[in-house]
mmCIF file of C-alpha atoms in Angstrom:
data_model
loop_
_atom_site.group_PDB
_atom_site.id
_atom_site.type_symbol
_atom_site.label_atom_id
_atom_site.label_comp_id
_atom_site.label_asym_id
_atom_site.label_seq_id
_atom_site.Cartn_x
_atom_site.Cartn_y
_atom_site.Cartn_z
ATOM 1 C CA MET A 231 16.477 -12.297 12.639
ATOM 2 C CA LYS A 232 14.557 -12.939 9.436
ATOM 3 C CA LYS A 233 12.063 -10.365 8.071
ATOM 4 C CA TYR A 234 10.370 -9.863 4.668
ATOM 5 C CA LEU A 235 10.256 -6.259 3.515
ATOM 6 C CA PHE A 236 7.970 -4.999 0.657
ATOM 7 C CA ILE A 237 9.598 -2.004 -1.088
ATOM 8 C CA TYR A 238 7.682 0.233 -3.475
ATOM 9 C CA GLY A 239 9.827 3.401 -3.888
ATOM 10 C CA LEU A 240 13.291 4.744 -4.042
ATOM 11 C CA LEU A 241 14.901 1.571 -2.516
ATOM 12 C CA LYS A 242 13.674 -0.551 -5.513
ATOM 13 C CA LYS A 243 16.292 -1.942 -7.894
ATOM 14 C CA GLY A 244 17.488 0.754 -10.229
ATOM 15 C CA CYS A 245 16.365 3.590 -8.039
ATOM 16 C CA SER A 246 18.576 6.129 -6.261
ATOM 17 C CA LEU A 247 18.602 4.364 -2.852
ATOM 18 C CA SER A 248 18.760 0.734 -4.044
ATOM 19 C CA TYR A 249 22.342 0.415 -2.772
ATOM 20 C CA VAL A 250 20.946 0.312 0.791
ATOM 21 C CA LEU A 251 19.607 -3.223 0.055
ATOM 22 C CA ASP A 252 22.815 -4.518 -1.579
ATOM 23 C CA ARG A 253 23.423 -6.913 1.388
ATOM 24 C CA THR A 254 19.937 -8.366 1.373
ATOM 25 C CA GLU A 255 18.336 -11.119 -0.568
ATOM 26 C CA TYR A 256 16.076 -9.916 -3.471
ATOM 27 C CA LEU A 257 13.087 -12.281 -3.687
ATOM 28 C CA GLY A 258 11.358 -10.747 -6.663
ATOM 29 C CA GLN A 259 8.498 -8.565 -7.850
ATOM 30 C CA SER A 260 5.258 -8.646 -5.883
ATOM 31 C CA TYR A 261 2.124 -6.770 -5.109
ATOM 32 C CA PHE A 262 -0.618 -6.534 -2.404
ATOM 33 C CA THR A 263 -4.168 -5.532 -2.709
ATOM 34 C CA GLY A 264 -6.394 -3.604 -0.332
ATOM 35 C CA PRO A 265 -7.741 -0.156 0.707
ATOM 36 C CA PHE A 266 -4.562 1.691 -0.189
ATOM 37 C CA LYS A 267 -3.493 4.552 -2.413
ATOM 38 C CA LEU A 268 -0.030 5.357 -3.647
ATOM 39 C CA TYR A 269 0.795 9.128 -4.012
ATOM 40 C CA GLN A 270 3.706 11.073 -5.255
ATOM 41 C CA HIS A 271 4.823 13.629 -2.690
ATOM 42 C CA GLN A 272 5.606 17.068 -4.099
ATOM 43 C CA ASP A 273 9.281 16.354 -3.219
ATOM 44 C CA GLY A 274 9.224 13.319 -5.606
ATOM 45 C CA TYR A 275 9.056 10.333 -3.306
ATOM 46 C CA PRO A 276 6.082 7.872 -3.047
ATOM 47 C CA CYS A 277 3.639 7.800 -0.104
ATOM 48 C CA LEU A 278 1.547 4.747 0.655
ATOM 49 C CA ILE A 279 -1.648 5.683 2.481
ATOM 50 C CA GLU A 280 -4.235 3.355 3.922
ATOM 51 C CA THR A 281 -7.786 4.449 2.975
ATOM 52 C CA GLU A 282 -11.179 3.658 4.404
ATOM 53 C CA PHE A 283 -12.572 2.036 1.229
ATOM 54 C CA GLY A 284 -11.679 0.825 -2.222
ATOM 55 C CA SER A 285 -9.230 -1.741 -3.391
ATOM 56 C CA ARG A 286 -6.065 -1.205 -5.348
ATOM 57 C CA ASN A 287 -2.961 -3.178 -6.275
ATOM 58 C CA ILE A 288 0.328 -1.756 -4.953
ATOM 59 C CA PHE A 289 3.388 -3.067 -6.801
ATOM 60 C CA GLY A 290 6.883 -3.405 -5.541
ATOM 61 C CA GLU A 291 9.674 -5.804 -4.605
ATOM 62 C CA VAL A 292 10.206 -8.191 -1.658
ATOM 63 C CA TYR A 293 13.576 -8.523 0.120
ATOM 64 C CA LEU A 294 14.670 -10.841 2.930
ATOM 65 C CA ILE A 295 16.320 -8.885 5.685
ATOM 66 C CA ARG A 296 18.601 -10.918 7.898
ATOM 67 C CA ASN A 297 20.193 -8.432 10.181
ATOM 68 C CA GLU A 298 19.118 -5.639 12.498
ATOM 69 C CA GLU A 299 21.659 -3.134 11.137
ATOM 70 C CA THR A 300 20.122 -3.165 7.729
ATOM 71 C CA LEU A 301 16.572 -2.783 9.105
ATOM 72 C CA TYR A 302 17.814 0.048 11.355
ATOM 73 C CA ASN A 303 19.342 1.831 8.353
ATOM 74 C CA ILE A 304 16.194 1.471 6.328
ATOM 75 C CA ASP A 305 14.032 2.646 9.258
ATOM 76 C CA ARG A 306 16.287 5.804 9.486
ATOM 77 C CA ILE A 307 15.854 6.500 5.735
ATOM 78 C CA GLU A 308 12.075 6.106 6.078
ATOM 79 C CA CYS A 309 12.031 8.212 9.350
ATOM 80 C CA HIS A 310 10.234 5.194 11.036
ATOM 81 C CA PRO A 311 8.039 5.729 12.963
ATOM 82 C CA LYS A 312 7.479 9.476 12.581
ATOM 83 C CA GLN A 313 7.172 10.032 8.826
ATOM 84 C CA TYR A 314 6.606 6.358 7.733
ATOM 85 C CA LYS A 315 5.464 3.509 9.958
ATOM 86 C CA ARG A 316 6.478 -0.126 9.146
ATOM 87 C CA CYS A 317 3.265 -2.219 9.099
ATOM 88 C CA PRO A 318 2.430 -5.854 7.994
ATOM 89 C CA VAL A 319 1.064 -6.548 4.545
ATOM 90 C CA VAL A 320 -0.015 -9.742 2.768
ATOM 91 C CA VAL A 321 2.106 -9.889 -0.385
ATOM 92 C CA GLN A 322 1.699 -12.098 -3.513
ATOM 93 C CA MET A 323 4.917 -12.868 -5.317
ATOM 94 C CA ILE A 324 4.931 -12.475 -9.122
ATOM 95 C CA HIS A 325 6.772 -15.194 -11.155
ATOM 96 C CA ASN A 326 8.570 -16.696 -8.133
ATOM 97 C CA ASN A 327 7.639 -20.193 -7.203
ATOM 98 C CA GLU A 328 10.481 -20.625 -4.666
ATOM 99 C CA TYR A 329 8.490 -18.857 -1.939
ATOM 100 C CA PRO A 330 4.969 -19.688 -0.882
ATOM 101 C CA ASN A 331 2.183 -17.241 -1.627
ATOM 102 C CA PRO A 332 1.138 -15.280 0.221
ATOM 103 C CA ILE A 333 4.122 -13.871 2.198
ATOM 104 C CA ILE A 334 3.636 -11.735 5.268
ATOM 105 C CA ALA A 335 5.921 -8.828 4.787
ATOM 106 C CA GLU A 336 6.257 -5.351 6.160
ATOM 107 C CA SER A 337 6.010 -2.105 4.314
ATOM 108 C CA TYR A 338 6.248 1.525 5.100
ATOM 109 C CA PHE A 339 3.018 3.605 5.329
ATOM 110 C CA PHE A 340 3.116 7.382 5.216
ATOM 111 C CA GLN A 341 1.978 8.876 8.552
ATOM 112 C CA LYS A 342 1.759 12.603 8.025
ATOM 113 C CA LYS A 343 -1.708 13.883 7.504
ATOM 114 C CA GLU A 344 -1.331 15.849 4.251
ATOM 115 C CA SER A 345 -3.850 16.446 1.638
ATOM 116 C CA PHE A 346 -2.752 15.059 -1.664
ATOM 117 C CA LYS A 347 -4.222 16.286 -4.914
ATOM 118 C CA SER A 348 -5.860 13.816 -7.230
ATOM 119 C CA THR A 349 -3.049 14.554 -9.733
ATOM 120 C CA ASP A 350 -0.544 13.226 -7.160
ATOM 121 C CA LEU A 351 -2.266 9.767 -7.185
ATOM 122 C CA ILE A 352 -0.141 7.035 -8.890
ATOM 123 C CA GLU A 353 -3.048 5.305 -10.574
ATOM 124 C CA THR A 354 -1.016 2.207 -11.593
ATOM 125 C CA GLY A 355 0.070 1.501 -8.034
ATOM 126 C CA SER A 356 3.603 1.311 -9.260
ATOM 127 C CA PHE A 357 6.132 3.993 -8.513
ATOM 128 C CA SER A 358 8.884 4.693 -11.071
ATOM 129 C CA GLU A 359 11.748 7.020 -10.388
ATOM 130 C CA SER A 360 11.679 8.151 -14.013
ATOM 131 C CA LYS A 361 8.248 9.580 -13.291
ATOM 132 C CA ARG A 362 9.758 11.358 -10.301
ATOM 133 C CA ILE A 363 12.559 12.801 -12.337
ATOM 134 C CA LYS A 364 10.142 13.866 -15.131
ATOM 135 C CA ARG A 365 7.920 15.519 -12.505
ATOM 136 C CA GLN A 366 10.906 17.335 -10.946
ATOM 137 C CA ASN A 367 11.980 18.579 -14.351
ATOM 138 C CA ILE A 368 8.475 19.836 -15.049
ATOM 139 C CA ILE A 369 8.504 21.693 -11.721
ATOM 140 C CA LEU A 370 12.011 23.106 -12.471
ATOM 141 C CA GLU A 371 10.878 24.218 -15.992
ATOM 142 C CA SER A 372 7.699 25.756 -14.469
ATOM 143 C CA ASN A 373 9.670 27.684 -11.910
ATOM 144 C CA TYR A 374 12.206 28.719 -14.615
ATOM 145 C CA LEU A 375 9.291 30.050 -16.851
ATOM 146 C CA ASN A 376 7.657 31.829 -13.935
ATOM 147 C CA ASP A 377 10.951 33.541 -13.086
ATOM 148 C CA ARG A 378 11.455 34.550 -16.716
ATOM 149 C CA MET A 379 7.945 35.887 -17.030
ATOM 150 C CA SER A 380 8.184 37.844 -13.818
ATOM 151 C CA HIS A 381 11.464 39.459 -15.116
ATOM 152 C CA LEU A 382 9.906 40.190 -18.558
ATOM 153 C CA CYS A 383 6.710 41.612 -17.077
ATOM 154 C CA SER A 384 8.316 43.851 -14.505
#
């Protein structure tokens, strides 16, 4: 088995789930372009959505998966095919001349029909866990302030 996987979220190097890809081959940074949008879910993880129009770059990393067990574990993390569905994408490698451009890889697309707010859109097309943590801290601070205000005002 040999499969290229495009990763754009919590599985990326330096993020909280990157250890899952420890036994895979990291090929490098990459991107793909098309009618897609990347949103940040209210729980902090990124959601890649296919849209009807427009063109955006989505940035991430490509890994070479060589065994079914690793792919199975990633599918379980992504709740494939219920929450995310693995679909093919045409990926361009950045600063890596060892692999031909483009590469046909697979990536996980969010399947649940939720309405995201425009403030949830990741305009850059690049998810960063530091943004996730910052957003969670803002939510926690907001909840704390709301609790404090309700106690002070009652």
